[in-house]
PDB file of C-alpha atoms (C1' of nucleotides) in Angstrom:
ATOM      1  CA  UNK R 112      -4.356  -3.215   0.416  1.00 80.00           C
ATOM      2  CA  UNK R 113      -3.603  -1.489  -2.824  1.00 92.00           C
ATOM      3  CA  UNK R 114      -0.096  -2.095  -4.076  1.00 91.00           C
ATOM      4  CA  UNK R 115       1.320  -1.870  -7.585  1.00 94.00           C
ATOM      5  CA  UNK R 116      -0.991  -4.455  -9.237  1.00 93.00           C
ATOM      6  CA  UNK R 117      -4.112  -2.993  -7.630  1.00 93.00           C
ATOM      7  CA  UNK R 118      -3.178   0.563  -8.569  1.00 94.00           C
ATOM      8  CA  UNK R 119      -2.313  -0.576 -12.096  1.00 95.00           C
ATOM      9  CA  UNK R 120      -5.737  -2.222 -12.379  1.00 94.00           C
ATOM     10  CA  UNK R 121      -7.489   0.931 -11.219  1.00 95.00           C
ATOM     11  CA  UNK R 122      -5.407   3.067 -13.590  1.00 96.00           C
ATOM     12  CA  UNK R 123      -6.259   0.861 -16.564  1.00 96.00           C
ATOM     13  CA  UNK R 124      -9.935   1.006 -15.698  1.00 95.00           C
ATOM     14  CA  UNK R 125      -9.922   4.778 -15.398  1.00 96.00           C
ATOM     15  CA  UNK R 126      -7.779   5.221 -18.483  1.00 97.00           C
ATOM     16  CA  UNK R 127     -10.389   3.444 -20.563  1.00 97.00           C
ATOM     17  CA  UNK R 128     -13.075   5.891 -19.480  1.00 96.00           C
ATOM     18  CA  UNK R 129     -11.795   9.288 -18.458  1.00 96.00           C
ATOM     19  CA  UNK R 130      -9.278  10.851 -20.860  1.00 96.00           C
ATOM     20  CA  UNK R 131     -10.876  13.687 -22.790  1.00 94.00           C
ATOM     21  CA  UNK R 132     -13.413  14.451 -20.075  1.00 96.00           C
ATOM     22  CA  UNK R 133     -13.405  17.548 -17.896  1.00 96.00           C
ATOM     23  CA  UNK R 134     -14.023  17.900 -14.198  1.00 96.00           C
ATOM     24  CA  UNK R 135     -16.891  20.281 -13.595  1.00 96.00           C
ATOM     25  CA  UNK R 136     -17.341  20.273  -9.835  1.00 95.00           C
ATOM     26  CA  UNK R 137     -15.512  19.150  -6.702  1.00 96.00           C
ATOM     27  CA  UNK R 138     -17.310  18.200  -3.504  1.00 95.00           C
ATOM     28  CA  UNK R 139     -15.298  17.126  -0.481  1.00 95.00           C
ATOM     29  CA  UNK R 140     -16.234  15.455   2.774  1.00 93.00           C
ATOM     30  CA  UNK R 141     -13.478  14.902   5.296  1.00 92.00           C
ATOM     31  CA  UNK R 142     -10.297  16.429   3.962  1.00 93.00           C
ATOM     32  CA  UNK R 143      -7.578  15.471   6.455  1.00 92.00           C
ATOM     33  CA  UNK R 144      -5.988  13.182   3.855  1.00 93.00           C
ATOM     34  CA  UNK R 145      -5.796  15.979   1.273  1.00 94.00           C
ATOM     35  CA  UNK R 146      -2.685  18.163   1.457  1.00 92.00           C
ATOM     36  CA  UNK R 147      -4.461  21.309   0.255  1.00 93.00           C
ATOM     37  CA  UNK R 148      -8.226  20.898  -0.191  1.00 94.00           C
ATOM     38  CA  UNK R 149      -8.671  24.488  -1.335  1.00 94.00           C
ATOM     39  CA  UNK R 150      -6.190  23.963  -4.158  1.00 94.00           C
ATOM     40  CA  UNK R 151      -8.266  21.002  -5.348  1.00 94.00           C
ATOM     41  CA  UNK R 152     -11.451  23.060  -5.278  1.00 94.00           C
ATOM     42  CA  UNK R 153      -9.708  25.919  -7.079  1.00 93.00           C
ATOM     43  CA  UNK R 154      -7.905  24.035  -9.800  1.00 94.00           C
ATOM     44  CA  UNK R 155      -9.837  20.860 -10.631  1.00 95.00           C
ATOM     45  CA  UNK R 156     -13.052  22.400 -11.961  1.00 94.00           C
ATOM     46  CA  UNK R 157     -12.754  22.915 -15.718  1.00 92.00           C
ATOM     47  CA  UNK R 158      -9.533  20.910 -15.838  1.00 95.00           C
ATOM     48  CA  UNK R 159      -9.387  18.411 -18.686  1.00 95.00           C
ATOM     49  CA  UNK R 160      -8.061  14.898 -18.136  1.00 96.00           C
ATOM     50  CA  UNK R 161      -5.418  14.201 -20.753  1.00 95.00           C
ATOM     51  CA  UNK R 162      -3.790  11.085 -19.290  1.00 96.00           C
ATOM     52  CA  UNK R 163      -3.802   8.699 -16.361  1.00 97.00           C
ATOM     53  CA  UNK R 164      -0.618   6.998 -15.258  1.00 97.00           C
ATOM     54  CA  UNK R 165       0.790   5.006 -12.386  1.00 96.00           C
ATOM     55  CA  UNK R 166       3.934   5.976 -10.499  1.00 96.00           C
ATOM     56  CA  UNK R 167       4.610   3.296  -7.930  1.00 95.00           C
ATOM     57  CA  UNK R 168       1.484   3.180  -5.816  1.00 95.00           C
ATOM     58  CA  UNK R 169       0.378   6.639  -6.928  1.00 96.00           C
ATOM     59  CA  UNK R 170      -2.252   7.370  -9.532  1.00 96.00           C
ATOM     60  CA  UNK R 171      -1.215  10.337 -11.648  1.00 97.00           C
ATOM     61  CA  UNK R 172      -4.001  12.278 -13.358  1.00 97.00           C
ATOM     62  CA  UNK R 173      -2.407  14.441 -16.006  1.00 97.00           C
ATOM     63  CA  UNK R 174      -4.552  17.536 -16.372  1.00 96.00           C
ATOM     64  CA  UNK R 175      -4.807  20.708 -18.416  1.00 94.00           C
ATOM     65  CA  UNK R 176      -5.981  23.671 -16.388  1.00 89.00           C
ATOM     66  CA  UNK R 177      -9.272  25.327 -17.232  1.00 76.00           C
ATOM     67  CA  UNK R 178     -10.058  28.802 -16.014  1.00 61.00           C
ATOM     68  CA  UNK R 179      -7.450  29.007 -13.260  1.00 56.00           C
ATOM     69  CA  UNK R 180      -4.022  28.211 -14.668  1.00 52.00           C
ATOM     70  CA  UNK R 181      -1.735  26.616 -12.126  1.00 53.00           C
ATOM     71  CA  UNK R 182       1.342  27.670 -14.019  1.00 51.00           C
ATOM     72  CA  UNK R 183       2.294  28.986 -17.403  1.00 55.00           C
ATOM     73  CA  UNK R 184       2.140  25.634 -19.128  1.00 67.00           C
ATOM     74  CA  UNK R 185      -1.369  24.921 -17.777  1.00 88.00           C
ATOM     75  CA  UNK R 186      -0.387  21.307 -17.310  1.00 93.00           C
ATOM     76  CA  UNK R 187      -0.584  19.869 -13.804  1.00 94.00           C
ATOM     77  CA  UNK R 188      -1.152  16.603 -12.009  1.00 96.00           C
ATOM     78  CA  UNK R 189      -3.525  15.242  -9.442  1.00 96.00           C
ATOM     79  CA  UNK R 190      -1.855  12.509  -7.422  1.00 96.00           C
ATOM     80  CA  UNK R 191      -3.871   9.973  -5.483  1.00 96.00           C
ATOM     81  CA  UNK R 192      -2.472   7.352  -3.120  1.00 95.00           C
ATOM     82  CA  UNK R 193      -4.983   4.752  -2.003  1.00 94.00           C
ATOM     83  CA  UNK R 194      -3.266   4.052   1.308  1.00 93.00           C
ATOM     84  CA  UNK R 195      -4.793   1.016   2.955  1.00 90.00           C
ATOM     85  CA  UNK R 196      -8.464   1.257   2.105  1.00 92.00           C
ATOM     86  CA  UNK R 197      -8.762   3.819  -0.670  1.00 93.00           C
ATOM     87  CA  UNK R 198     -11.162   3.229  -3.563  1.00 94.00           C
ATOM     88  CA  UNK R 199     -11.511   5.274  -6.743  1.00 96.00           C
ATOM     89  CA  UNK R 200     -14.623   4.429  -8.710  1.00 95.00           C
ATOM     90  CA  UNK R 201     -16.642   5.908 -11.539  1.00 96.00           C
ATOM     91  CA  UNK R 202     -20.308   6.231 -10.612  1.00 96.00           C
ATOM     92  CA  UNK R 203     -23.455   7.790 -11.982  1.00 95.00           C
ATOM     93  CA  UNK R 204     -24.296  10.977 -10.184  1.00 92.00           C
ATOM     94  CA  UNK R 205     -27.406   9.534  -8.544  1.00 91.00           C
ATOM     95  CA  UNK R 206     -25.812   6.269  -7.406  1.00 93.00           C
ATOM     96  CA  UNK R 207     -26.005   5.304  -3.773  1.00 93.00           C
ATOM     97  CA  UNK R 208     -23.186   6.863  -1.761  1.00 94.00           C
ATOM     98  CA  UNK R 209     -21.165   4.371   0.251  1.00 93.00           C
ATOM     99  CA  UNK R 210     -20.127   5.414   3.757  1.00 92.00           C
ATOM    100  CA  UNK R 211     -16.667   7.036   3.988  1.00 93.00           C
ATOM    101  CA  UNK R 212     -16.858   8.541   0.510  1.00 95.00           C
ATOM    102  CA  UNK R 213     -14.939  11.782   0.913  1.00 95.00           C
ATOM    103  CA  UNK R 214     -14.414  13.214  -2.556  1.00 96.00           C
ATOM    104  CA  UNK R 215     -16.768  13.580  -5.500  1.00 96.00           C
ATOM    105  CA  UNK R 216     -15.235  14.818  -8.732  1.00 97.00           C
ATOM    106  CA  UNK R 217     -18.094  15.448 -11.119  1.00 97.00           C
ATOM    107  CA  UNK R 218     -17.351  14.914 -14.822  1.00 97.00           C
ATOM    108  CA  UNK R 219     -18.813  16.725 -17.806  1.00 95.00           C
ATOM    109  CA  UNK R 220     -20.524  13.564 -19.054  1.00 96.00           C
ATOM    110  CA  UNK R 221     -22.734  13.395 -15.977  1.00 93.00           C
ATOM    111  CA  UNK R 222     -20.777  10.750 -14.107  1.00 97.00           C
ATOM    112  CA  UNK R 223     -18.485  11.311 -11.159  1.00 96.00           C
ATOM    113  CA  UNK R 224     -15.203   9.990  -9.910  1.00 97.00           C
ATOM    114  CA  UNK R 225     -15.578   9.118  -6.243  1.00 96.00           C
ATOM    115  CA  UNK R 226     -12.911   8.595  -3.636  1.00 96.00           C
ATOM    116  CA  UNK R 227     -13.811   6.425  -0.672  1.00 95.00           C
ATOM    117  CA  UNK R 228     -11.369   5.624   2.120  1.00 94.00           C
ATOM    118  CA  UNK R 229     -12.486   4.080   5.408  1.00 92.00           C
ATOM    119  CA  UNK R 230      -9.216   4.621   7.263  1.00 92.00           C
ATOM    120  CA  UNK R 231      -8.112   7.715   5.366  1.00 93.00           C
ATOM    121  CA  UNK R 232      -4.520   6.584   5.078  1.00 93.00           C
ATOM    122  CA  UNK R 233      -4.639   7.684   1.459  1.00 94.00           C
ATOM    123  CA  UNK R 234      -3.408  10.979   0.097  1.00 95.00           C
ATOM    124  CA  UNK R 235      -4.399  13.494  -2.543  1.00 96.00           C
ATOM    125  CA  UNK R 236      -2.382  16.437  -3.764  1.00 96.00           C
ATOM    126  CA  UNK R 237      -1.531  18.485  -6.838  1.00 95.00           C
ATOM    127  CA  UNK R 238       1.884  18.701  -8.454  1.00 95.00           C
ATOM    128  CA  UNK R 239       2.954  21.324 -10.969  1.00 93.00           C
ATOM    129  CA  UNK R 240       4.159  19.862 -14.236  1.00 93.00           C
ATOM    130  CA  UNK R 241       7.421  21.748 -13.792  1.00 91.00           C
ATOM    131  CA  UNK R 242       8.014  19.857 -10.542  1.00 92.00           C
ATOM    132  CA  UNK R 243       7.365  16.416 -11.926  1.00 93.00           C
ATOM    133  CA  UNK R 244      11.005  15.589 -12.633  1.00 92.00           C
ATOM    134  CA  UNK R 245      11.908  16.509  -9.098  1.00 90.00           C
ATOM    135  CA  UNK R 246       8.963  14.618  -7.669  1.00 92.00           C
ATOM    136  CA  UNK R 247       9.688  11.474  -9.631  1.00 92.00           C
ATOM    137  CA  UNK R 248      13.382  11.719  -8.890  1.00 90.00           C
ATOM    138  CA  UNK R 249      12.677  11.235  -5.206  1.00 88.00           C
ATOM    139  CA  UNK R 250      11.005   7.923  -5.873  1.00 93.00           C
ATOM    140  CA  UNK R 251      12.517   4.497  -6.338  1.00 94.00           C
ATOM    141  CA  UNK R 252      12.566   2.513  -9.561  1.00 95.00           C
ATOM    142  CA  UNK R 253       9.615   0.759 -11.147  1.00 95.00           C
ATOM    143  CA  UNK R 254       9.828  -2.934 -10.188  1.00 96.00           C
ATOM    144  CA  UNK R 255       8.541  -4.038 -13.596  1.00 96.00           C
ATOM    145  CA  UNK R 256      11.101  -1.983 -15.491  1.00 96.00           C
ATOM    146  CA  UNK R 257      14.296  -2.197 -13.496  1.00 96.00           C
ATOM    147  CA  UNK R 258      17.080  -4.223 -15.104  1.00 96.00           C
ATOM    148  CA  UNK R 259      18.998  -6.758 -13.071  1.00 96.00           C
ATOM    149  CA  UNK R 260      22.237  -4.787 -13.034  1.00 96.00           C
ATOM    150  CA  UNK R 261      20.549  -1.884 -11.326  1.00 96.00           C
ATOM    151  CA  UNK R 262      18.474  -4.143  -9.100  1.00 96.00           C
ATOM    152  CA  UNK R 263      21.674  -5.702  -7.846  1.00 95.00           C
ATOM    153  CA  UNK R 264      23.360  -2.341  -7.451  1.00 94.00           C
ATOM    154  CA  UNK R 265      20.475  -0.899  -5.426  1.00 94.00           C
ATOM    155  CA  UNK R 266      19.805  -3.894  -3.205  1.00 94.00           C
ATOM    156  CA  UNK R 267      22.753  -6.217  -3.337  1.00 90.00           C
ATOM    157  CA  UNK R 268      25.265  -4.474  -1.142  1.00 87.00           C
ATOM    158  CA  UNK R 269      22.912  -3.118   1.467  1.00 92.00           C
ATOM    159  CA  UNK R 270      23.174  -4.047   5.134  1.00 93.00           C
ATOM    160  CA  UNK R 271      19.437  -4.192   5.522  1.00 94.00           C
ATOM    161  CA  UNK R 272      16.940  -7.014   5.531  1.00 94.00           C
ATOM    162  CA  UNK R 273      15.827  -7.842   2.063  1.00 95.00           C
ATOM    163  CA  UNK R 274      12.167  -7.372   2.890  1.00 95.00           C
ATOM    164  CA  UNK R 275      12.789  -3.887   4.275  1.00 94.00           C
ATOM    165  CA  UNK R 276      14.408  -2.967   0.965  1.00 95.00           C
ATOM    166  CA  UNK R 277      11.551  -4.383  -1.097  1.00 95.00           C
ATOM    167  CA  UNK R 278       9.139  -2.259   0.931  1.00 94.00           C
ATOM    168  CA  UNK R 279      11.255   0.904   0.727  1.00 94.00           C
ATOM    169  CA  UNK R 280       9.518   3.123  -1.824  1.00 94.00           C
ATOM    170  CA  UNK R 281      12.703   5.104  -2.397  1.00 93.00           C
ATOM    171  CA  UNK R 282      14.398   1.900  -3.617  1.00 95.00           C
ATOM    172  CA  UNK R 283      11.581   0.259  -5.541  1.00 95.00           C
ATOM    173  CA  UNK R 284       8.236   1.978  -5.897  1.00 95.00           C
ATOM    174  CA  UNK R 285       5.069  -0.047  -5.710  1.00 94.00           C
ATOM    175  CA  UNK R 286       5.863  -3.130  -3.659  1.00 93.00           C
ATOM    176  CA  UNK R 287       3.901  -3.611  -0.452  1.00 92.00           C
ATOM    177  CA  UNK R 288       3.535  -6.294   2.170  1.00 92.00           C
ATOM    178  CA  UNK R 289       1.674  -8.843   0.046  1.00 92.00           C
ATOM    179  CA  UNK R 290       3.934  -8.824  -2.983  1.00 93.00           C
ATOM    180  CA  UNK R 291       7.132  -8.576  -0.966  1.00 94.00           C
ATOM    181  CA  UNK R 292       6.211 -11.799   0.861  1.00 94.00           C
ATOM    182  CA  UNK R 293       5.024 -13.538  -2.292  1.00 94.00           C
ATOM    183  CA  UNK R 294       8.142 -12.565  -4.226  1.00 95.00           C
ATOM    184  CA  UNK R 295      10.505 -13.711  -1.479  1.00 96.00           C
ATOM    185  CA  UNK R 296       8.713 -17.049  -1.265  1.00 95.00           C
ATOM    186  CA  UNK R 297       8.987 -17.635  -4.987  1.00 96.00           C
ATOM    187  CA  UNK R 298      12.672 -16.743  -4.886  1.00 96.00           C
ATOM    188  CA  UNK R 299      13.267 -18.972  -1.848  1.00 96.00           C
ATOM    189  CA  UNK R 300      14.764 -16.165   0.232  1.00 96.00           C
ATOM    190  CA  UNK R 301      14.140 -15.684   3.934  1.00 95.00           C
ATOM    191  CA  UNK R 302      12.567 -12.243   4.460  1.00 94.00           C
ATOM    192  CA  UNK R 303      14.903 -11.295   7.332  1.00 93.00           C
ATOM    193  CA  UNK R 304      18.009 -12.120   5.376  1.00 94.00           C
ATOM    194  CA  UNK R 305      20.545  -9.329   5.037  1.00 94.00           C
ATOM    195  CA  UNK R 306      20.602  -8.246   1.399  1.00 95.00           C
ATOM    196  CA  UNK R 307      24.397  -8.159   1.258  1.00 94.00           C
ATOM    197  CA  UNK R 308      24.570 -11.906   2.036  1.00 94.00           C
ATOM    198  CA  UNK R 309      22.346 -12.992  -0.846  1.00 95.00           C
ATOM    199  CA  UNK R 310      24.285 -14.670  -3.670  1.00 95.00           C
ATOM    200  CA  UNK R 311      23.912 -13.179  -7.128  1.00 95.00           C
ATOM    201  CA  UNK R 312      21.965 -16.171  -8.413  1.00 96.00           C
ATOM    202  CA  UNK R 313      19.421 -15.795  -5.621  1.00 96.00           C
ATOM    203  CA  UNK R 314      19.181 -12.080  -6.235  1.00 96.00           C
ATOM    204  CA  UNK R 315      18.492 -12.807  -9.887  1.00 97.00           C
ATOM    205  CA  UNK R 316      15.764 -15.227  -8.842  1.00 97.00           C
ATOM    206  CA  UNK R 317      14.234 -12.461  -6.742  1.00 97.00           C
ATOM    207  CA  UNK R 318      14.389 -10.008  -9.613  1.00 97.00           C
ATOM    208  CA  UNK R 319      12.489 -12.545 -11.745  1.00 97.00           C
ATOM    209  CA  UNK R 320      10.052 -13.410  -8.957  1.00 96.00           C
ATOM    210  CA  UNK R 321       9.130  -9.779  -8.421  1.00 96.00           C
ATOM    211  CA  UNK R 322       8.156  -9.354 -12.049  1.00 96.00           C
ATOM    212  CA  UNK R 323       6.375 -12.704 -12.221  1.00 95.00           C
ATOM    213  CA  UNK R 324       4.331 -12.055  -9.096  1.00 94.00           C
ATOM    214  CA  UNK R 325       3.397  -8.511 -10.048  1.00 95.00           C
ATOM    215  CA  UNK R 326       2.457  -9.471 -13.596  1.00 95.00           C
ATOM    216  CA  UNK R 327       0.424 -12.453 -12.431  1.00 94.00           C
ATOM    217  CA  UNK R 328      -1.371 -10.235  -9.924  1.00 93.00           C
ATOM    218  CA  UNK R 329      -2.133  -7.649 -12.609  1.00 94.00           C
ATOM    219  CA  UNK R 330      -3.593 -10.419 -14.788  1.00 94.00           C
ATOM    220  CA  UNK R 331      -5.831 -11.382 -11.846  1.00 88.00           C
ATOM    221  CA  UNK R 332      -6.794  -7.736 -11.399  1.00 88.00           C
ATOM    222  CA  UNK R 333      -5.147  -7.483  -7.995  1.00 83.00           C
ATOM    223  CA  UNK R 334      -5.657  -8.987  -4.540  1.00 86.00           C
ATOM    224  CA  UNK R 335      -8.757  -8.146  -2.534  1.00 85.00           C
ATOM    225  CA  UNK R 336      -7.963  -8.840   1.114  1.00 82.00           C
ATOM    226  CA  UNK R 337     -10.188  -6.249   2.716  1.00 79.00           C
ATOM    227  CA  UNK R 338     -11.424  -3.190   0.870  1.00 84.00           C
ATOM    228  CA  UNK R 339      -9.710  -3.189  -2.500  1.00 89.00           C
ATOM    229  CA  UNK R 340     -11.925  -2.841  -5.574  1.00 90.00           C
ATOM    230  CA  UNK R 341     -11.188  -1.670  -9.111  1.00 89.00           C
ATOM    231  CA  UNK R 342     -12.589   1.445 -10.789  1.00 91.00           C
ATOM    232  CA  UNK R 343     -15.895  -0.288 -11.447  1.00 90.00           C
ATOM    233  CA  UNK R 344     -16.204  -1.581  -7.886  1.00 89.00           C
ATOM    234  CA  UNK R 345     -15.176  -5.194  -8.576  1.00 89.00           C
ATOM    235  CA  UNK R 346     -12.832  -7.184  -6.361  1.00 91.00           C
ATOM    236  CA  UNK R 347      -9.552  -8.709  -7.537  1.00 90.00           C
ATOM    237  CA  UNK R 348      -8.849 -12.428  -7.747  1.00 88.00           C
ATOM    238  CA  UNK R 349      -5.160 -12.845  -6.950  1.00 88.00           C
ATOM    239  CA  UNK R 350      -5.719 -13.462  -3.223  1.00 87.00           C
ATOM    240  CA  UNK R 351      -6.641 -17.073  -3.982  1.00 84.00           C
ATOM    241  CA  UNK R 352      -3.228 -17.543  -5.591  1.00 86.00           C
ATOM    242  CA  UNK R 353      -1.233 -16.274  -2.626  1.00 88.00           C
ATOM    243  CA  UNK R 354       1.262 -18.884  -1.493  1.00 91.00           C
ATOM    244  CA  UNK R 355       2.275 -17.419   1.861  1.00 91.00           C
ATOM    245  CA  UNK R 356       0.539 -14.114   2.569  1.00 91.00           C
ATOM    246  CA  UNK R 357      -2.085 -14.602   5.297  1.00 87.00           C
ATOM    247  CA  UNK R 358      -1.565 -18.374   5.121  1.00 90.00           C
ATOM    248  CA  UNK R 359      -0.148 -18.602   8.651  1.00 87.00           C
ATOM    249  CA  UNK R 360      -0.562 -22.129  10.008  1.00 86.00           C
ATOM    250  CA  UNK R 361      -1.528 -23.642   6.657  1.00 89.00           C
ATOM    251  CA  UNK R 362       0.641 -26.039   4.684  1.00 91.00           C
ATOM    252  CA  UNK R 363       3.156 -24.780   2.145  1.00 93.00           C
ATOM    253  CA  UNK R 364       1.916 -25.720  -1.337  1.00 93.00           C
ATOM    254  CA  UNK R 365       5.472 -26.514  -2.343  1.00 94.00           C
ATOM    255  CA  UNK R 366       6.843 -28.599   0.552  1.00 95.00           C
ATOM    256  CA  UNK R 367       4.011 -29.114   3.025  1.00 93.00           C
ATOM    257  CA  UNK R 368       5.701 -27.364   5.946  1.00 92.00           C
ATOM    258  CA  UNK R 369       3.608 -25.041   8.084  1.00 91.00           C
ATOM    259  CA  UNK R 370       3.686 -21.431   6.955  1.00 92.00           C
ATOM    260  CA  UNK R 371       5.044 -19.190   9.712  1.00 91.00           C
ATOM    261  CA  UNK R 372       4.885 -15.537  10.472  1.00 90.00           C
ATOM    262  CA  UNK R 373       7.171 -13.045  12.121  1.00 90.00           C
ATOM    263  CA  UNK R 374       7.636  -9.305  12.189  1.00 91.00           C
ATOM    264  CA  UNK R 375      10.201  -7.959   9.731  1.00 91.00           C
ATOM    265  CA  UNK R 376      10.622  -4.271   8.995  1.00 87.00           C
ATOM    266  CA  UNK R 377       7.677  -3.647  11.281  1.00 86.00           C
ATOM    267  CA  UNK R 378       5.337  -5.693   9.123  1.00 90.00           C
ATOM    268  CA  UNK R 379       3.651  -9.012   9.624  1.00 91.00           C
ATOM    269  CA  UNK R 380       5.621 -11.320   7.381  1.00 93.00           C
ATOM    270  CA  UNK R 381       4.628 -14.755   6.122  1.00 92.00           C
ATOM    271  CA  UNK R 382       7.130 -17.309   4.897  1.00 93.00           C
ATOM    272  CA  UNK R 383       7.825 -21.008   4.567  1.00 94.00           C
ATOM    273  CA  UNK R 384      10.593 -22.104   6.962  1.00 93.00           C
ATOM    274  CA  UNK R 385      11.693 -24.905   4.637  1.00 94.00           C
ATOM    275  CA  UNK R 386      11.510 -23.176   1.234  1.00 95.00           C
ATOM    276  CA  UNK R 387      12.976 -19.968   2.673  1.00 95.00           C
ATOM    277  CA  UNK R 388      15.592 -21.144   5.172  1.00 92.00           C
ATOM    278  CA  UNK R 389      17.212 -18.668   7.522  1.00 86.00           C
ATOM    279  CA  UNK R 390      20.908 -18.332   6.730  1.00 74.00           C
ATOM    280  CA  UNK R 391      22.966 -20.402   9.153  1.00 61.00           C
ATOM    281  CA  UNK R 392      25.700 -17.871   9.797  1.00 48.00           C
ATOM    282  CA  UNK R 393      23.760 -14.681  10.324  1.00 43.00           C
ATOM    283  CA  UNK R 394      21.017 -15.490  12.751  1.00 41.00           C
ATOM    284  CA  UNK R 395      17.765 -14.267  11.350  1.00 43.00           C
ATOM    285  CA  UNK R 396      16.657 -12.465  14.433  1.00 42.00           C
ATOM    286  CA  UNK R 397      13.035 -12.115  15.342  1.00 44.00           C
ATOM    287  CA  UNK R 398      11.186 -15.185  16.483  1.00 46.00           C
ATOM    288  CA  UNK R 399       9.117 -16.949  13.938  1.00 55.00           C
ATOM    289  CA  UNK R 400       6.022 -18.247  15.577  1.00 55.00           C
ATOM    290  CA  UNK R 401       4.455 -21.574  14.848  1.00 55.00           C
ATOM    291  CA  UNK R 402       0.743 -22.156  14.986  1.00 51.00           C
ATOM    292  CA  UNK R 403      -0.283 -23.668  18.295  1.00 39.00           C
ATOM    293  CA  UNK R 404       2.599 -22.156  20.214  1.00 32.00           C
TER     294      UNK R 404
ATOM    295  C1'  DA C 125      22.759   3.595   7.863  1.00 93.01           C
ATOM    296  C1'  DG C 126      19.202   1.084   9.657  1.00 93.01           C
ATOM    297  C1'  DC C 127      16.449  -0.355  13.377  1.00 93.01           C
ATOM    298  C1'  DT C 128      12.178   0.081  16.498  1.00 93.01           C
ATOM    299  C1'  DC C 129       8.447   2.676  18.156  1.00 93.01           C
ATOM    300  C1'  DT C 130       4.659   5.897  17.496  1.00 93.01           C
ATOM    301  C1'  DT C 131       1.080   8.278  14.989  1.00 93.01           C
ATOM    302  C1'  DC C 132      -2.723   8.577  11.846  1.00 93.01           C
ATOM    303  C1'  DC C 133      -7.805   5.738  11.317  1.00 93.01           C
ATOM    304  C1'  DT C 134     -11.630   2.374  11.437  1.00 93.01           C
ATOM    305  C1'  DG C 135     -13.778  -2.054  11.668  1.00 93.01           C
ATOM    306  C1'  DA C 136     -13.178  -6.830  12.435  1.00 93.01           C
ATOM    307  C1'  DA C 137     -11.878 -10.165  15.524  1.00 93.01           C
ATOM    308  C1'  DA C 138     -10.301 -11.786  19.752  1.00 93.01           C
ATOM    309  C1'  DG C 139     -10.552 -11.610  24.797  1.00 93.01           C
ATOM    310  C1'  DC C 140     -13.031 -11.446  29.049  1.00 93.01           C
TER     311       DC C 140
ATOM    312  C1'  DT B 187     -24.522 -11.539  25.251  1.00 93.01           C
ATOM    313  C1'  DG B 188     -21.909  -7.357  25.291  1.00 93.01           C
ATOM    314  C1'  DC B 189     -18.287  -4.490  26.301  1.00 93.01           C
ATOM    315  C1'  DT B 190     -13.173  -3.706  25.883  1.00 93.01           C
ATOM    316  C1'  DT B 191      -8.826  -4.539  23.819  1.00 93.01           C
ATOM    317  C1'  DT B 192      -5.989  -5.775  20.064  1.00 93.01           C
ATOM    318  C1'  DC B 193      -4.708  -5.893  15.473  1.00 93.01           C
ATOM    319  C1'  DA B 194      -3.954  -4.663  10.551  1.00 93.01           C
ATOM    320  C1'  DG B 195      -0.966  -1.613   7.859  1.00 93.01           C
ATOM    321  C1'  DG B 196       1.551   2.708   4.148  1.00 93.01           C
ATOM    322  C1'  DA B 197       4.281   6.239   5.199  1.00 93.01           C
ATOM    323  C1'  DA B 198       6.498   9.681   7.867  1.00 93.01           C
ATOM    324  C1'  DG B 199       8.857  11.233  11.887  1.00 93.01           C
ATOM    325  C1'  DA B 200      11.344  10.605  16.346  1.00 93.01           C
ATOM    326  C1'  DG B 201      14.908   8.635  18.800  1.00 93.01           C
ATOM    327  C1'  DC B 202      18.616   5.224  19.335  1.00 93.01           C
TER     328       DC B 202
END
DNA sequence: AGCTCTTCCTGAAAGC
DNA sequence: TGCTTTCAGGAAGAGC
């Protein structure tokens, strides 16, 4: 599923190809994942792509309006969230159309940007440039940029499970299930642990682990568990480097114990019971299951 | 404040 | 073999 490293990989791929080009035509299939399909059809044609950025798990296409100005500055943004199974790829106009492709944004060089999303958990919407500050203000901090002092301030005192906080996009933007589990393993912290009980040194280890895991995943061009592909349709490679995620029942690479899974924050959570011990005092509720039982 | 449950959606995998 | 059920999960909303 696309999280920060996957979205970053897609953004980098698109950024190498698209800036300077104009959209010329919009064709939409199913539109239930698009906030306002008519707005897309009205405003994207003739819009010029001036930049492509990542905000958390969102792709941000910075655009200059063509014939229909969205506001007086003519600058606006197309936001795309890939949800669970979203794919954004650049194709030639005549290329075979994969099933579940729901948006075709034709470019003035003859190619097209296609959005495919089997489960349609993704999202697409426009944001006025004047509303960007407000929009971004409602989001959490970038995990790769946040300094430890703020990391500790935002997470340290909270009476919530540490994994729930890592997944909360209004705290940190961009972490998902895979990288939350992988970061907690590398920091040696049990996912159900209450954040307020984590010693500063451990919290610092988590802050480091988050950056290390995300950067390593970006270098591997993301994790392809099910549908994820980059902007040219290629799968990522980081899934082979996962140490806990989806390794239920297999041996921990670090200590040999069996990797377990439990539900934390409503998500399937993988962890090593020996490398990430549950704190003795506060019972880490939720029953970790062992393979075979 | 923070938790669980539900909803959205489809295909793969498990169950019978 | 083939049909039915379960599961996966990002995010938002309901209800406790």
